PDB file of C-alpha atoms in Angstrom:
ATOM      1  CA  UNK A   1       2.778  18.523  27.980  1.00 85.00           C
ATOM      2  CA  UNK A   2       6.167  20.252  26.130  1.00 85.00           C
ATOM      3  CA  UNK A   3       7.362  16.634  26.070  1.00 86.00           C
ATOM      4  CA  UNK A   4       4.475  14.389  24.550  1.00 83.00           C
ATOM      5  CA  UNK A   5       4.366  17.507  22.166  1.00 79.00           C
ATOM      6  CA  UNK A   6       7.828  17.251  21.254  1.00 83.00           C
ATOM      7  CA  UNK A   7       7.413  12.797  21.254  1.00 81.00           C
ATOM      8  CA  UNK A   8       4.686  13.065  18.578  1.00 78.00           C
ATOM      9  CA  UNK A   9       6.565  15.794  16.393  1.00 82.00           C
ATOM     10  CA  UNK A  10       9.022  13.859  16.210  1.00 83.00           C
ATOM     11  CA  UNK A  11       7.281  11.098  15.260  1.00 83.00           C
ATOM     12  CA  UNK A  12       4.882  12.967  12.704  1.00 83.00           C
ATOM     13  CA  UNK A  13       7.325  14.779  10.771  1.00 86.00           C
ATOM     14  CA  UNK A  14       9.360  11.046  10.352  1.00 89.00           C
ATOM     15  CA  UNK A  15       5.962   9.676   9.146  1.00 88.00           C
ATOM     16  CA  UNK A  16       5.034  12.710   6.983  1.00 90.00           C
ATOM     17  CA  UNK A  17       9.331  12.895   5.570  1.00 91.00           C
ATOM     18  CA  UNK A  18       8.934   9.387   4.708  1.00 93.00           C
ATOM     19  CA  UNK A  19       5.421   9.378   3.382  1.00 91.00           C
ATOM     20  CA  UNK A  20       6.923  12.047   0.646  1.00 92.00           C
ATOM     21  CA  UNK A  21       9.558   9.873  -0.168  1.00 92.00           C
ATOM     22  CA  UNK A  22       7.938   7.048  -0.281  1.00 91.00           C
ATOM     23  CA  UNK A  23       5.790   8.649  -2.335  1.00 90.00           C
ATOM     24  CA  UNK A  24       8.027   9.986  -4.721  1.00 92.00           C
ATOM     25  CA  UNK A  25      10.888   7.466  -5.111  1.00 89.00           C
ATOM     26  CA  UNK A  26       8.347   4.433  -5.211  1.00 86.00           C
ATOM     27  CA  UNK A  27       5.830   5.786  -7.116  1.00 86.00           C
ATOM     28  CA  UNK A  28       5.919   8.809  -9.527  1.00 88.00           C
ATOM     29  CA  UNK A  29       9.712   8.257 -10.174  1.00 85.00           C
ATOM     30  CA  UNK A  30       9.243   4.981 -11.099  1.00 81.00           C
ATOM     31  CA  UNK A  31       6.251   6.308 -13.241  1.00 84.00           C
ATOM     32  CA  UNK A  32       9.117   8.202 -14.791  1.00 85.00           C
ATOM     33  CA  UNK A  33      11.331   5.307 -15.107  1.00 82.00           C
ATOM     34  CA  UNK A  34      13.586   7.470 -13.121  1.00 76.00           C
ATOM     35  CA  UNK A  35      14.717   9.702 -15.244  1.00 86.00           C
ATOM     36  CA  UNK A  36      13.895  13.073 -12.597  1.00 87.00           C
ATOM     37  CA  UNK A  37      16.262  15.012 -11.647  1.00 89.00           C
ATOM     38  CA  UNK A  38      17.218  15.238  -7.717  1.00 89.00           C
ATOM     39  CA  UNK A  39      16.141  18.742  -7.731  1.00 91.00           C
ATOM     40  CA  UNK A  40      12.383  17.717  -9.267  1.00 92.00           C
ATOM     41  CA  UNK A  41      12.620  14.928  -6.906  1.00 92.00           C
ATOM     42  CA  UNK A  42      13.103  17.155  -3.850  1.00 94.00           C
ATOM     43  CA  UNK A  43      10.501  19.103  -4.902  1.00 95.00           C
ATOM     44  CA  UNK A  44       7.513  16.741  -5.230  1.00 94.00           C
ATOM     45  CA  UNK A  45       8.637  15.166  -1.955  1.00 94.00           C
ATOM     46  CA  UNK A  46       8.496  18.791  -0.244  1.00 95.00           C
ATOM     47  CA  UNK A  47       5.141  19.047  -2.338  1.00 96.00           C
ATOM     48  CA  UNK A  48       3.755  15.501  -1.208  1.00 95.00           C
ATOM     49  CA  UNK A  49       4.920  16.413   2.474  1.00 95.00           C
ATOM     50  CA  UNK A  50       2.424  19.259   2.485  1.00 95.00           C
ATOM     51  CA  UNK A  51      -0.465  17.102   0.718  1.00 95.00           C
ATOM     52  CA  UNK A  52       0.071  14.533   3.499  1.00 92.00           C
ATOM     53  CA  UNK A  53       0.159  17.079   5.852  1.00 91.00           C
ATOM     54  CA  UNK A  54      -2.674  19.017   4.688  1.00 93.00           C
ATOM     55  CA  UNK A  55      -4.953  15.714   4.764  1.00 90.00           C
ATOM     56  CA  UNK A  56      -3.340  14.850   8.247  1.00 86.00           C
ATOM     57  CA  UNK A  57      -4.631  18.374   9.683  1.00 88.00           C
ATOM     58  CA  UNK A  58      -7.704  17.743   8.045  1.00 90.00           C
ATOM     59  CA  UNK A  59      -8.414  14.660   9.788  1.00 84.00           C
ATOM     60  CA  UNK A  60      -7.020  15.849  13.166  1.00 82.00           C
ATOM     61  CA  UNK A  61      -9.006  19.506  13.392  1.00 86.00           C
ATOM     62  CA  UNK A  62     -11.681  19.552  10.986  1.00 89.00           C
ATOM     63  CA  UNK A  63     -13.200  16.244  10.582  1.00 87.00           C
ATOM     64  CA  UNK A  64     -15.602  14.397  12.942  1.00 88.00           C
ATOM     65  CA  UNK A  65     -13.989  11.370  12.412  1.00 83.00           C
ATOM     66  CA  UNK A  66     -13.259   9.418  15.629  1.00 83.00           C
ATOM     67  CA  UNK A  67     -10.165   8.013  15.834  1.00 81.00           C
ATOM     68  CA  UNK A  68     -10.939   5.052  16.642  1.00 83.00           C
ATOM     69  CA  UNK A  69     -13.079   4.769  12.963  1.00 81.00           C
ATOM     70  CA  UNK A  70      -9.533   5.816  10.981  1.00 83.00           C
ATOM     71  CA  UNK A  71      -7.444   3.366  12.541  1.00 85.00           C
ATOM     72  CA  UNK A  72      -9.920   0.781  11.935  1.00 83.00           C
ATOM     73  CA  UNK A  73     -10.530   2.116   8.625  1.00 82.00           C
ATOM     74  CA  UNK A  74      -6.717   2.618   7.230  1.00 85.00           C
ATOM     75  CA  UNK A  75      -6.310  -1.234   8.667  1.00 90.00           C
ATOM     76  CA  UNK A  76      -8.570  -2.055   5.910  1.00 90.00           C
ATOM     77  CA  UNK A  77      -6.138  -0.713   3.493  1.00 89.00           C
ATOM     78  CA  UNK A  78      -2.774  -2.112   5.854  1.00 91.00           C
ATOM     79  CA  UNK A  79      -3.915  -5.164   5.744  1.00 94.00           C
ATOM     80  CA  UNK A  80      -3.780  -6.073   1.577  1.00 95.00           C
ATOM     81  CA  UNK A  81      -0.170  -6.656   2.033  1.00 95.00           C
ATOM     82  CA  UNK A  82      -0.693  -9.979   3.981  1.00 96.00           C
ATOM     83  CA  UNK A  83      -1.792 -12.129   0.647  1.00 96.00           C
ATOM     84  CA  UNK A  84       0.880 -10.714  -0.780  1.00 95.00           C
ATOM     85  CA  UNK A  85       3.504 -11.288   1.701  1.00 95.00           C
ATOM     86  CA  UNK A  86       2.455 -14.758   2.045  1.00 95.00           C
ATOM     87  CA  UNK A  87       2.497 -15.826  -1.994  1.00 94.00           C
ATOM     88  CA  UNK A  88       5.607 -13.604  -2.066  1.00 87.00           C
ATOM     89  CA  UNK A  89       7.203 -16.531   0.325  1.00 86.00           C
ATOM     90  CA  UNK A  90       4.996 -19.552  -0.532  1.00 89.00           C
ATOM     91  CA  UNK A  91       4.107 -19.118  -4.568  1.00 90.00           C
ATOM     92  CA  UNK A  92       6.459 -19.248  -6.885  1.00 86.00           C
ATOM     93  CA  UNK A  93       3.860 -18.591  -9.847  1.00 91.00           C
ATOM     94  CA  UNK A  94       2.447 -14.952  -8.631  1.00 93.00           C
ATOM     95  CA  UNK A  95       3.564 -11.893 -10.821  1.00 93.00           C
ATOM     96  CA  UNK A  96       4.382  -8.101 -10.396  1.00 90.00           C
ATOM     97  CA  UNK A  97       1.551  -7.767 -12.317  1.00 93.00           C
ATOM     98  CA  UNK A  98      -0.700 -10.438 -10.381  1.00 95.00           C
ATOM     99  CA  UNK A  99       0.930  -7.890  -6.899  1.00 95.00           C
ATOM    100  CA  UNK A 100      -0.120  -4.574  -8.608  1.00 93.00           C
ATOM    101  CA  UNK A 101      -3.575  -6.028  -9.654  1.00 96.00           C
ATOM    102  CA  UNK A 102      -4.149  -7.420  -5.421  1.00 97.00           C
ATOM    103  CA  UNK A 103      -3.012  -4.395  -3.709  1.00 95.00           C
ATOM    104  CA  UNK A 104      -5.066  -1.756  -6.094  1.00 95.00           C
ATOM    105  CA  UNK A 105      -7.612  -3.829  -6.027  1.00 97.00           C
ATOM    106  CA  UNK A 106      -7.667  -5.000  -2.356  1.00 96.00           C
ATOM    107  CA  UNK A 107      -7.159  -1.444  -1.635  1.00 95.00           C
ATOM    108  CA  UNK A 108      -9.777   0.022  -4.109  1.00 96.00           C
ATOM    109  CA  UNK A 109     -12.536  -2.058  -2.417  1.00 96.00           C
ATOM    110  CA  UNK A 110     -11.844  -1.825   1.066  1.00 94.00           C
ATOM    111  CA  UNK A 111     -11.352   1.710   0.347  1.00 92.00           C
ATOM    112  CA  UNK A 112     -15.014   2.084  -1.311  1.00 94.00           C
ATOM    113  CA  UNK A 113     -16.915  -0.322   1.305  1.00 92.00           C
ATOM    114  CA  UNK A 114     -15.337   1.884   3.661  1.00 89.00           C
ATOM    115  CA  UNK A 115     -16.899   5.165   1.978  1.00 87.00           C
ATOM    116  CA  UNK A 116     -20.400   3.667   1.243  1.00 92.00           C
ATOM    117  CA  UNK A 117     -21.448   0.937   4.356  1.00 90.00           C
ATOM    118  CA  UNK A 118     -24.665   0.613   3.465  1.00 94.00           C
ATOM    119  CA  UNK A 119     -23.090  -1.054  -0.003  1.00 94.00           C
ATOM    120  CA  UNK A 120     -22.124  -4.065   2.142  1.00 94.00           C
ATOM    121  CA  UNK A 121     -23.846  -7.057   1.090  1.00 93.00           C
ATOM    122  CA  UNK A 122     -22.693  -8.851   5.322  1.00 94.00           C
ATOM    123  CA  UNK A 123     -22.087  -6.743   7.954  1.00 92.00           C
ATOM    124  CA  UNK A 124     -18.046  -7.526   8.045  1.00 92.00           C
ATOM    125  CA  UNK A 125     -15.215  -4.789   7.805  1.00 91.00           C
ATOM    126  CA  UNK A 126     -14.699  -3.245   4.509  1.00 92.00           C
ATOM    127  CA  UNK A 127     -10.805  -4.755   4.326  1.00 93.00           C
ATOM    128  CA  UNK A 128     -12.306  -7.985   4.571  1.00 95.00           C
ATOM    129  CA  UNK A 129     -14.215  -7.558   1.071  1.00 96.00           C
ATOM    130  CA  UNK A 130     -10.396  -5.972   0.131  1.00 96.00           C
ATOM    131  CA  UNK A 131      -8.616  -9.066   0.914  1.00 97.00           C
ATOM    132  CA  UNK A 132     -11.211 -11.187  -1.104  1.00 97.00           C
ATOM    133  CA  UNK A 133     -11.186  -9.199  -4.222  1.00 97.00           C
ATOM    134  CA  UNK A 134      -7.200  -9.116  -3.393  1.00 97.00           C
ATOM    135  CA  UNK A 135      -6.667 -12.331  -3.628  1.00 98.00           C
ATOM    136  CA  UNK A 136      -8.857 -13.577  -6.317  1.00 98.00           C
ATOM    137  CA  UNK A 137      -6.731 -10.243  -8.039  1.00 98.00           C
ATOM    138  CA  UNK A 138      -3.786 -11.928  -7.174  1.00 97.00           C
ATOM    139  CA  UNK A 139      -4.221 -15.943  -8.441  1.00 97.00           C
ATOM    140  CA  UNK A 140      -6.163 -14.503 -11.301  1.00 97.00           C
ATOM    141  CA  UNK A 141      -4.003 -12.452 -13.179  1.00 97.00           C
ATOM    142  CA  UNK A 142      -0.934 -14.397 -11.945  1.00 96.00           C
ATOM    143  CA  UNK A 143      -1.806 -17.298 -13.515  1.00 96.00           C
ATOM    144  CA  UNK A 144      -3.027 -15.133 -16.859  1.00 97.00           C
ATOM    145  CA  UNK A 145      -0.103 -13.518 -16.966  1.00 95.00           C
ATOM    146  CA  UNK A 146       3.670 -14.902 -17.930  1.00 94.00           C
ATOM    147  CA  UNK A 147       5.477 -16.411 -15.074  1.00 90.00           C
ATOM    148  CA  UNK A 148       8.582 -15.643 -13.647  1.00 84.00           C
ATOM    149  CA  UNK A 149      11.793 -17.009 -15.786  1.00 85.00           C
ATOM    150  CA  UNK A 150      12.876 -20.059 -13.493  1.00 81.00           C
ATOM    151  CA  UNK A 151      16.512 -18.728 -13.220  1.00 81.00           C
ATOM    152  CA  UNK A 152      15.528 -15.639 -11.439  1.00 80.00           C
ATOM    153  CA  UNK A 153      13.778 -17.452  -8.780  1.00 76.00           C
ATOM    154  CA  UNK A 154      16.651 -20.301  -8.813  1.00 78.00           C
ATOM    155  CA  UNK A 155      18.588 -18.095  -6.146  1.00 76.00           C
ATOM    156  CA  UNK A 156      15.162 -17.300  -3.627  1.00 72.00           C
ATOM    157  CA  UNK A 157      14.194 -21.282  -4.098  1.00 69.00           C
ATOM    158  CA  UNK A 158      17.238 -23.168  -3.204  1.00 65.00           C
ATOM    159  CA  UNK A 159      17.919 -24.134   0.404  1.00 69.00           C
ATOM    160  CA  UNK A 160      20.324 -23.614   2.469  1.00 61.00           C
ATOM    161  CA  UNK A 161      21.912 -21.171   4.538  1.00 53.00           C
ATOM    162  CA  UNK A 162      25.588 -21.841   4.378  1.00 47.00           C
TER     163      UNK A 162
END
């Protein structure tokens, strides 16, 4: 028992360290165009830590949840990425802002069909109505918005591996 305690602290306090991070260094410092300081930086991450924990606990003690629903319901959420991923790799044209406009949107949908079943106009899994919305997100304001300059892709498009 002292050792798969010990196997999944370990593991949970990597998950929660780097959720804070994460967090912090990809999202409200960037919000901030970077311009915290290390010490408000190490403060929001030792804040966002004990969010993340705090909803972690909540989930493991408190709620009814089964585990079984959160997995399937945070692979929902997981699996917005994959459009992305593959036009990141295959299409030129997409934009940051075509990305941003998937994933929150992807997300935002999969996340609300998850909340509110009966909402579901087929009986599929809410990240399935996420990755729909996600990539019509995704083509949609891509091709609204300006493309990538050429020369920045020039390096990403030409082959080769010499």
């Amino acid at each position: 028992c002292a050792g798969t305690l010990a196997a999944s602290m370990h593991t949970g306090d990597a998950i929660m360290h780097a959720a804070g991070t994460v967090g912090v260094r990809d999202g409200i410092s960037v919000l901030y165009r970077g311009q915290l300081s290390d010490g408000v930086e190490r403060r929001l991450i030792q804040l966002l830590v004990l969010v993340v924990t705090a909803v972690a606990y909540y989930f493991a003690v408190v709620s009814n949840v089964s585990l079984v629903a959160l997995l399937l319901g945070s692979y929902g959420a997981v699996a917005q990425i994959f459009p992305i991923l593959i036009a990141t790799f295959y299409w030129p044209r997409a934009t940051s802002s075509g990305v941003l406009a998937a994933l929150i949107g992807g997300i935002a949908v999969s996340t609300l069909f998850l909340l509110f079943p009966d909402w579901r106009p087929l009986p599929m899994h809410a990240g399935i109505y996420g990755l729909i919305v996600n990539v019509v997100l995704l083509v949609g304001v891509s091709l609204r918005t300006r493309p990538v300059p050429q020369a920045r892709l020039e390096p990403y498009l030409e082959p080769g591996w010499d």
